[in-house]
Amino acid sequence: MAGGHTPGSSERCDECKQRRKKCDLQTPQCGRCRRGGRQCSGPKSKTLFVHRQTGSFPSTTQRQILIEAYRDRSADTATQVRLTPEQFYEATTRHINGLRAILAGYEWHSSLTKDSVALSTNQTLLTTTYAALLSEFDPARTVGIFSADRVDTPSAMHYSNVAKVVRSLLPLIPLASPMLNRSIFCLLALYYGLLHGCPELAELARSSYTAVLGLYSRHLGTVMLKTEHEGSTSKADIFMYTSFALQAFEHVNEADVYGSGHLAHIDGALSFLQKLGPNAMRNSPSMRTAFSGFRGIVAFVSINRRQPSFLADFEWVQLPYVDSEKTTRDCLNDLGLEVPSYLAVVDQLLKSARFDHLPPTSVVDQCLTQLMDVASLRRRLENWYYALEVSTPGALFWPQIDPVIKSANSQDPECTPEYSNNFHQLAFSSGPIAGLLVQYWSFQLELLMAAIDLQEAVLRFDGQQAASSAVQQATAPGLRRDRAKANEVAQLILQGEPRVGSCLEGFLSLLPPLRSASRYFERQRAARSIEGGRAKDEKEDVGHTPSPKLELVQFKGLRGE
């Protein structure tokens, strides 16, 4: 188990650092040394955070954004005050927005070697370009495009949702379907163009996408009608593969903005998928793998919408995998697809309690019942984590500053941040593990926020009853624990950002979990705003539990709890 680290450790005086004590950073002599009668060397100057790719960015403005974001992430330069969790979140958000701008400006530069033929946009040589792209994405390459292709340990080969879709499509080239090949081309070209900062290739991919989408849309109605009567056919399979490719393209292209067009296309893909039925996903290993990646994308979209999907139904969870063992990410996506249904029920319950004037006793009973259901899914998530822990040699993650297990970090030049300051960064056993964990933490955080809402409602409505209830005494400690846990999990997502967001694949995987973190911090901000407007006597009402002051989390261990 990895221990914690001392806040401000990079700025402590030498004496406090040697004695492993917290330093108050007073100048010219810190308080601890002054009280102990020791000569003090004084606190050190702040170390500047610099993103590993900043030297490659041609845009001075974007480079400055990243530098300033990481300076802010360490501490406030003028006041020397420690960052609050909200300031930590805001600094991370500024950095993520900077990376979005880098991506949109085609200034992202991968450390992977690039093929000039694959980057070619000569219309007369597109067949050659396509062949070069297929070669670049070939899993047999010595240095693969995706993080899981670059790990040596089989237990760490956890492919991201987008990687699953891409890898599933590559064996389908011999099918010689013009529509499918165009959809695969536009997906590979967009990813490769963004990866190597080539706007011409990315724009070619987008124009190809528009053409194949038009072709797909013109014939989809006919294929769906035929599927309704005949079930799955080879032509229907081609359309389903094309649909998966187009959804992956939009996922990469919009960087998880979830625009109305993207959501409409996802709904269309889900409708077609539902007509095919879950058994059709067993038609080939490629179909099952593409379906698996698509499920992961849908899980986050459904959480963002707070609306359940039929993909969480038993037959869709089980039947596609009857003759195949699920991967670790498949099992995590199973749980993630269940989360939106819990969020929707909680939202409806709290809305009814507020506007339908339900009796307090009824509200409390329903909230407690739903709280038990949420707790059950949280336990299953924790069991998934323990299974991952058992199957992975060594620690899954630890504070980057920890010197004891620092050497265990898997080295991947493409996905390794190189900041000059390790303060509040996590190290992971591998890039794929990092991607899995931020997804796991986001599911955890969504359920914790739901549990907090339910427990706050219990205290509020139970307090309206004439007699003091033992329910309050039982609920209040759980609420405090869940608030502290939510604070910890939200910060784990932020502290994983430097590693996960240091490569394109990781950056795309990080954006949905950051949505969950954003929701959490916005809630905290709103809660404190409400608290600040209340009179002192209202704060002391029976049943009222004030929101706790957020504190930067100290690591106590590597387990989920």
XYZ file of C-alpha atoms in Angstrom:
561
model
C 0.000 0.000 0.000
C 1.356 3.409 -0.927
C 1.364 6.143 1.667
C 0.527 9.806 1.258
C 2.785 12.750 0.614
C 3.189 16.064 2.353
C 1.424 19.024 0.714
C 3.877 21.540 -0.705
C 6.705 19.017 -0.504
C 8.446 20.532 -3.521
C 8.692 23.906 -1.718
C 9.647 22.818 1.820
C 12.866 23.965 3.356
C 15.664 21.382 3.347
C 15.356 20.839 7.100
C 11.631 19.984 6.998
C 12.148 17.853 3.912
C 14.899 15.802 5.598
C 12.745 15.332 8.708
C 9.667 14.546 6.537
C 7.661 17.276 8.257
C 5.098 19.735 6.956
C 6.568 23.182 6.342
C 4.518 26.366 6.767
C 6.724 28.022 4.072
C 7.251 31.201 6.094
C 10.180 33.371 5.049
C 12.994 33.886 5.717
C 12.705 31.091 8.314
C 9.845 28.613 8.607
C 7.874 28.377 11.847
C 8.884 24.788 12.618
C 12.621 25.527 12.417
C 12.200 28.768 14.355
C 10.371 27.009 17.196
C 12.925 24.187 17.228
C 15.885 26.551 17.297
C 17.269 25.207 14.032
C 18.903 27.156 11.256
C 16.479 27.196 8.286
C 17.419 27.266 4.601
C 14.018 28.791 3.748
C 11.278 27.556 1.404
C 12.135 26.824 -2.187
C 10.817 28.727 -5.190
C 7.870 27.263 -6.972
C 8.572 24.761 -9.714
C 6.750 25.436 -12.961
C 4.541 22.753 -14.480
C 5.253 22.275 -18.174
C 3.398 19.836 -20.392
C 5.605 17.320 -22.180
C 4.556 18.549 -25.608
C 4.767 22.310 -25.111
C 8.051 22.625 -26.955
C 6.404 21.212 -30.071
C 3.514 23.663 -30.198
C 3.959 26.316 -32.893
C 1.313 28.467 -31.226
C 2.858 30.738 -28.568
C -0.600 31.483 -27.177
C -1.487 27.824 -26.616
C 1.924 27.088 -25.156
C 1.435 29.916 -22.667
C -2.017 28.583 -21.730
C -0.518 25.239 -20.767
C 2.325 26.790 -18.814
C -0.015 29.053 -16.874
C -2.471 26.238 -16.217
C 0.198 24.091 -14.620
C 1.619 26.999 -12.672
C -1.863 27.544 -11.250
C -2.200 23.843 -10.537
C 0.729 23.971 -8.087
C -0.259 27.036 -6.046
C -1.109 30.702 -6.341
C 2.076 32.513 -7.339
C 1.299 35.818 -5.685
C -0.126 34.715 -2.338
C 1.653 31.380 -1.852
C -1.706 29.952 -0.727
C -2.400 26.241 -1.196
C -4.912 25.397 -3.873
C -8.408 24.495 -2.763
C -9.943 21.508 -4.560
C -12.080 23.882 -6.626
C -9.007 25.877 -7.670
C -7.308 22.571 -8.485
C -10.315 21.656 -10.635
C -10.350 25.053 -12.353
C -6.634 24.816 -13.157
C -7.140 21.340 -14.618
C -10.114 22.589 -16.633
C -8.045 25.436 -18.082
C -5.416 22.937 -19.096
C -7.966 20.603 -20.687
C -9.447 23.525 -22.617
C -5.928 24.333 -23.757
C -5.504 20.768 -24.984
C -8.851 20.990 -26.785
C -7.577 24.095 -28.563
C -4.323 22.307 -29.394
C -6.295 19.433 -30.910
C -8.621 21.751 -32.840
C -5.619 23.696 -34.159
C -3.847 20.494 -35.320
C -0.936 21.227 -32.996
C -0.964 17.840 -31.303
C 2.320 16.088 -32.018
C 2.713 12.411 -31.221
C 6.061 10.848 -30.353
C 5.148 7.912 -32.623
C 6.828 7.846 -36.006
C 4.608 9.001 -38.851
C 4.263 7.687 -42.372
C 4.329 10.394 -45.031
C 2.307 8.195 -47.384
C -0.416 7.741 -44.731
C -0.527 11.532 -44.357
C -0.919 12.046 -48.109
C -4.123 13.748 -49.280
C -3.551 13.489 -53.023
C -6.968 12.524 -54.425
C -5.401 10.358 -57.124
C -3.436 8.356 -54.517
C -6.176 7.745 -51.926
C -5.932 3.987 -52.371
C -2.245 4.209 -51.476
C -3.055 6.466 -48.512
C -5.668 3.995 -47.271
C -3.227 1.089 -47.539
C -0.613 3.075 -45.598
C -3.159 3.910 -42.881
C -4.102 0.252 -42.543
C -0.433 -0.578 -42.145
C -0.013 2.109 -39.477
C -2.963 0.747 -37.466
C -1.884 -2.877 -37.877
C -1.724 -4.441 -34.363
C 1.345 -6.424 -35.469
C 3.419 -3.239 -35.680
C 6.409 -3.085 -33.340
C 5.132 0.158 -31.827
C 1.341 0.183 -32.021
C -0.961 3.171 -32.345
C -2.906 2.257 -29.206
C -1.566 2.109 -25.696
C -2.509 -1.539 -25.116
C -0.458 -2.493 -28.194
C 2.628 -1.095 -26.481
C 2.480 -3.012 -23.189
C 4.392 -6.222 -22.603
C 2.132 -7.748 -19.951
C -1.021 -9.489 -21.258
C -2.867 -8.557 -18.052
C -2.428 -4.860 -18.969
C -3.812 -5.092 -22.524
C -7.033 -3.210 -21.836
C -8.090 -1.491 -25.054
C -10.035 1.769 -24.933
C -13.548 1.891 -26.373
C -12.395 3.652 -29.560
C -9.465 1.250 -29.950
C -11.857 -1.695 -29.724
C -13.967 -0.342 -32.584
C -10.943 0.396 -34.772
C -9.317 -2.994 -34.175
C -12.588 -4.814 -34.860
C -12.953 -3.157 -38.277
C -9.479 -3.879 -39.646
C -10.136 -7.584 -40.465
C -13.212 -6.577 -42.487
C -11.305 -5.015 -45.391
C -11.521 -8.218 -47.503
C -15.332 -7.880 -47.502
C -14.776 -5.288 -50.254
C -17.797 -3.205 -49.300
C -17.310 0.329 -50.698
C -19.471 1.921 -47.990
C -17.755 0.073 -45.139
C -14.288 0.772 -46.522
C -15.085 4.477 -46.799
C -16.315 4.552 -43.204
C -13.150 2.788 -42.029
C -11.009 5.177 -44.080
C -12.610 8.295 -42.608
C -12.179 6.961 -39.027
C -8.511 6.011 -39.496
C -7.704 9.211 -41.409
C -9.285 11.452 -38.764
C -7.521 9.712 -35.882
C -4.164 9.709 -37.669
C -4.557 13.315 -38.809
C -5.284 14.492 -35.242
C -2.529 12.291 -33.828
C 0.133 13.847 -36.048
C -1.310 17.348 -36.425
C -2.188 17.073 -40.136
C -5.212 19.302 -40.910
C -5.347 18.252 -44.572
C -5.808 14.562 -43.684
C -8.366 15.350 -40.966
C -10.389 17.529 -43.341
C -10.236 14.807 -46.000
C -11.583 12.396 -43.374
C -14.480 14.745 -42.594
C -15.423 15.180 -46.243
C -15.279 11.378 -46.671
C -17.479 11.016 -43.601
C -20.106 13.341 -45.098
C -20.179 11.277 -48.296
C -20.445 7.907 -46.560
C -23.069 9.211 -44.118
C -25.217 10.288 -47.048
C -24.862 6.877 -48.670
C -25.607 5.125 -45.373
C -28.695 7.261 -44.671
C -30.191 6.765 -48.143
C -30.281 2.980 -47.825
C -30.702 2.519 -44.048
C -34.527 2.618 -44.128
C -34.699 -0.165 -46.675
C -32.181 -2.316 -44.782
C -34.004 -1.790 -41.473
C -37.321 -2.775 -43.024
C -35.784 -5.911 -44.520
C -34.117 -6.721 -41.187
C -37.485 -6.475 -39.447
C -38.795 -9.329 -41.596
C -35.685 -11.424 -42.238
C -33.528 -10.743 -39.202
C -29.752 -10.393 -39.438
C -28.289 -10.678 -42.949
C -24.829 -10.079 -44.378
C -26.011 -6.723 -45.744
C -27.432 -5.761 -42.361
C -24.104 -6.675 -40.759
C -22.272 -4.382 -43.204
C -24.585 -1.528 -42.228
C -24.069 -2.258 -38.536
C -20.282 -2.231 -38.939
C -20.575 1.027 -40.870
C -22.715 2.462 -38.086
C -20.110 1.522 -35.459
C -17.364 3.152 -37.553
C -19.386 6.357 -37.982
C -20.157 6.538 -34.241
C -16.465 6.115 -33.395
C -15.637 8.830 -35.938
C -18.057 11.273 -34.296
C -16.767 10.349 -30.848
C -13.228 11.277 -31.920
C -14.241 14.264 -34.039
C -16.363 16.013 -31.417
C -14.060 15.147 -28.507
C -17.158 14.212 -26.494
C -19.011 17.477 -26.958
C -22.237 15.448 -27.411
C -23.810 17.812 -29.904
C -27.407 17.334 -31.032
C -26.304 15.809 -34.337
C -24.027 13.320 -32.601
C -26.763 12.302 -30.168
C -29.282 11.892 -32.994
C -26.875 9.601 -34.835
C -26.282 7.547 -31.685
C -30.039 7.152 -31.282
C -30.268 6.020 -34.907
C -27.501 3.473 -34.382
C -29.246 2.182 -31.253
C -32.536 1.796 -33.124
C -30.879 -0.257 -35.855
C -28.983 -2.287 -33.264
C -32.211 -3.044 -31.407
C -33.815 -4.354 -34.601
C -30.872 -6.665 -35.234
C -31.118 -8.078 -31.715
C -28.415 -9.203 -29.242
C -27.764 -12.577 -30.899
C -26.594 -10.810 -34.085
C -23.620 -9.496 -32.077
C -22.337 -13.082 -32.028
C -22.136 -13.306 -35.838
C -18.366 -12.812 -35.724
C -15.604 -11.804 -33.290
C -15.349 -8.476 -35.134
C -19.038 -7.717 -34.599
C -18.804 -8.532 -30.904
C -15.680 -6.408 -30.415
C -17.126 -3.421 -32.286
C -20.303 -3.762 -30.227
C -18.211 -3.824 -27.043
C -16.502 -0.550 -27.914
C -19.799 1.066 -28.895
C -21.317 0.029 -25.542
C -18.604 1.965 -23.732
C -19.379 5.104 -25.725
C -23.117 4.710 -25.066
C -22.546 4.258 -21.323
C -21.049 7.739 -21.006
C -23.630 9.317 -23.325
C -26.441 7.766 -21.247
C -24.875 9.013 -18.002
C -24.589 12.488 -19.461
C -28.257 12.346 -20.508
C -29.242 10.628 -17.230
C -31.375 8.257 -19.283
C -31.053 4.454 -19.304
C -30.371 2.479 -22.474
C -31.707 -0.927 -23.482
C -28.052 -2.035 -23.637
C -28.281 -2.429 -19.846
C -31.041 -5.041 -20.234
C -30.122 -8.589 -19.267
C -30.279 -10.069 -22.776
C -28.004 -7.346 -24.180
C -25.522 -7.785 -21.355
C -25.393 -11.587 -21.583
C -26.360 -12.961 -25.003
C -23.632 -11.289 -27.140
C -21.006 -12.954 -24.908
C -22.504 -16.416 -24.478
C -19.604 -18.107 -26.288
C -16.907 -15.569 -25.416
C -15.240 -14.417 -22.226
C -15.746 -10.767 -21.380
C -12.751 -8.479 -21.043
C -12.126 -6.355 -17.968
C -13.454 -3.290 -19.784
C -16.545 -5.211 -20.923
C -17.335 -5.959 -17.278
C -16.805 -2.315 -16.329
C -19.066 -1.179 -19.182
C -21.740 -3.601 -17.915
C -21.778 -1.677 -14.642
C -21.496 1.716 -16.315
C -24.567 1.012 -18.437
C -26.563 0.440 -15.231
C -25.618 3.800 -13.721
C -28.013 5.985 -15.810
C -31.090 4.041 -14.663
C -30.189 4.764 -11.022
C -29.594 8.435 -11.798
C -32.953 8.686 -13.594
C -34.822 7.085 -10.682
C -33.148 9.380 -8.146
C -33.888 12.454 -10.268
C -37.562 11.485 -10.601
C -37.874 10.674 -6.904
C -36.415 13.995 -5.786
C -38.519 15.873 -8.328
C -41.686 14.175 -7.066
C -40.722 14.870 -3.466
C -40.295 18.543 -4.263
C -43.276 19.250 -6.486
C -45.875 16.525 -5.761
C -46.139 17.242 -2.027
C -45.583 13.640 -1.016
C -45.861 12.789 2.693
C -42.436 13.032 4.394
C -42.653 9.412 5.548
C -43.190 8.230 1.961
C -40.239 10.288 0.689
C -37.937 8.948 3.392
C -38.947 5.329 2.758
C -38.447 5.632 -1.005
C -35.096 7.380 -0.574
C -33.829 4.698 1.813
C -34.918 1.942 -0.580
C -33.178 3.594 -3.512
C -30.119 4.261 -1.363
C -29.762 0.524 -0.766
C -29.974 -0.115 -4.515
C -27.263 2.473 -5.216
C -25.109 0.951 -2.468
C -25.492 -2.472 -4.103
C -24.179 -1.200 -7.462
C -21.332 0.604 -5.673
C -20.313 -2.691 -4.044
C -20.315 -4.414 -7.421
C -18.087 -1.643 -8.780
C -15.720 -2.151 -5.872
C -15.652 -5.893 -6.566
C -14.683 -5.113 -10.163
C -11.821 -3.008 -8.829
C -10.595 -5.747 -6.505
C -10.664 -8.235 -9.393
C -8.531 -5.842 -11.448
C -6.174 -5.455 -8.509
C -5.772 -9.211 -8.150
C -5.149 -9.749 -11.874
C -2.550 -6.959 -12.153
C 0.984 -7.499 -10.823
C 2.052 -4.767 -8.400
C 0.190 -1.597 -7.479
C -2.374 -0.119 -9.865
C -1.541 3.518 -9.054
C 0.294 5.659 -6.549
C 1.342 9.297 -5.988
C 3.958 10.236 -8.589
C 6.048 11.750 -5.823
C 6.339 8.423 -3.965
C 9.971 7.285 -4.295
C 9.307 3.753 -3.033
C 7.374 2.351 -5.984
C 8.183 5.017 -8.548
C 10.369 2.600 -10.505
C 7.393 0.274 -11.038
C 5.810 2.753 -13.440
C 5.436 1.298 -16.936
C 7.391 3.425 -19.392
C 5.598 4.479 -22.568
C 7.183 7.480 -24.328
C 3.852 8.282 -25.974
C 1.855 8.380 -22.735
C 4.308 9.591 -20.115
C 4.020 13.179 -18.841
C 7.296 14.936 -18.141
C 6.492 17.751 -15.738
C 9.208 19.304 -13.659
C 6.989 19.006 -10.561
C 5.288 15.785 -9.449
C 2.946 17.477 -6.968
C -0.583 16.030 -7.149
C 0.055 13.639 -9.993
C -0.740 9.961 -10.072
C 1.515 7.311 -11.552
C -0.055 4.158 -12.987
C 1.244 0.681 -13.647
C 0.456 1.229 -17.348
C -1.442 3.515 -19.706
C -4.344 1.070 -20.206
C -4.735 0.722 -16.430
C -4.872 4.514 -16.145
C -7.667 4.674 -18.717
C -9.641 1.963 -16.932
C -9.329 3.618 -13.546
C -10.497 7.097 -14.571
C -13.562 5.434 -16.126
C -14.128 3.439 -12.910
C -13.748 6.556 -10.769
C -16.276 8.460 -12.889
C -18.893 5.713 -12.386
C -18.099 5.747 -8.671
C -18.478 9.521 -8.503
C -21.855 9.541 -10.265
C -23.224 6.992 -7.781
C -21.742 8.862 -4.826
C -23.469 12.067 -5.924
C -26.752 10.157 -6.191
C -26.239 8.682 -2.717
C -25.491 12.132 -1.293
C -28.694 13.533 -2.814
C -30.741 10.690 -1.331
C -29.246 11.037 2.144
C -29.707 14.810 2.148
C -33.360 14.266 1.198
C -33.763 11.750 4.022
C -32.427 14.235 6.573
C -34.492 17.080 5.167
C -37.827 15.252 5.018
C -37.337 13.168 8.150
C -36.632 16.392 10.026
C -40.101 17.626 9.116
C -41.738 14.940 11.230
C -42.915 15.782 14.713
C -40.854 13.209 16.548
C -37.102 13.076 16.297
C -36.142 10.052 14.250
C -33.382 7.520 14.664
C -33.142 7.619 10.856
C -31.280 10.924 11.107
C -28.724 9.492 13.508
C -28.118 6.549 11.183
C -28.000 8.645 7.990
C -25.802 11.589 8.997
C -22.541 9.571 9.457
C -23.061 7.865 6.078
C -23.591 11.224 4.427
C -20.328 12.543 5.866
C -18.459 9.457 4.638
C -19.934 9.688 1.145
C -19.131 13.394 0.896
C -15.532 12.725 1.860
C -15.341 9.791 -0.565
C -16.810 11.852 -3.415
C -14.213 14.547 -2.753
C -11.458 11.929 -2.865
C -12.689 10.257 -6.061
C -13.190 13.574 -7.893
C -9.615 14.516 -7.087
C -8.311 11.129 -8.218
C -9.749 11.896 -11.660
C -8.002 15.282 -11.668
C -4.727 13.826 -10.407
C -4.829 11.166 -13.116
C -5.142 13.817 -15.823
C -1.404 14.437 -16.421
C -0.761 10.778 -17.291
C -4.036 9.954 -19.020
C -4.230 13.193 -20.982
C -0.653 13.086 -22.244
C -1.547 11.121 -25.400
C -4.448 11.410 -27.847
C -6.065 8.091 -26.948
C -5.896 8.912 -23.242
C -7.160 12.454 -23.775
C -10.254 11.165 -25.585
C -10.817 8.613 -22.796
C -10.426 11.273 -20.110
C -13.062 13.731 -21.318
C -16.208 11.798 -20.221
C -14.864 11.214 -16.662
C -14.004 14.911 -16.463
C -17.680 15.621 -17.131
C -18.491 13.742 -13.919
C -15.845 15.717 -12.030
C -17.277 18.940 -13.460
C -20.752 18.032 -12.256
C -19.363 17.346 -8.801
C -17.514 20.643 -8.441
C -20.407 22.650 -9.871
C -22.666 21.049 -7.256
C -20.215 21.973 -4.527
C -20.082 25.543 -5.751
C -23.888 25.781 -5.858
C -24.234 24.221 -2.402
C -21.828 26.713 -0.849
C -23.630 29.563 -2.562
C -26.899 28.428 -1.003
C -25.238 27.920 2.375
C -23.829 31.427 2.273
C -27.287 32.900 1.757
C -28.856 31.217 4.756
C -29.237 32.779 8.163
C -27.339 31.304 11.073
C -30.476 29.934 12.749
C -31.441 28.091 9.543
C -28.061 26.381 9.495
C -28.730 25.031 12.972
C -32.156 23.538 12.149
C -32.668 19.887 13.088
C -31.944 17.609 10.187
C -29.715 20.103 8.388
C -26.219 18.855 7.622
C -24.018 21.578 6.110
C -21.796 20.786 3.157
C -18.266 20.068 4.340
C -15.296 22.214 3.476
C -13.375 20.525 0.672
C -9.812 19.534 1.408
C -7.117 18.233 -0.882
C -6.988 14.493 -0.368
C -4.019 12.737 1.202
C -3.448 9.247 -0.170
C -4.090 6.545 2.410
C -3.845 3.569 0.116
C -4.400 2.136 -3.304
C -7.704 0.344 -2.764
C -11.086 1.580 -3.863
C -12.071 2.326 -0.269
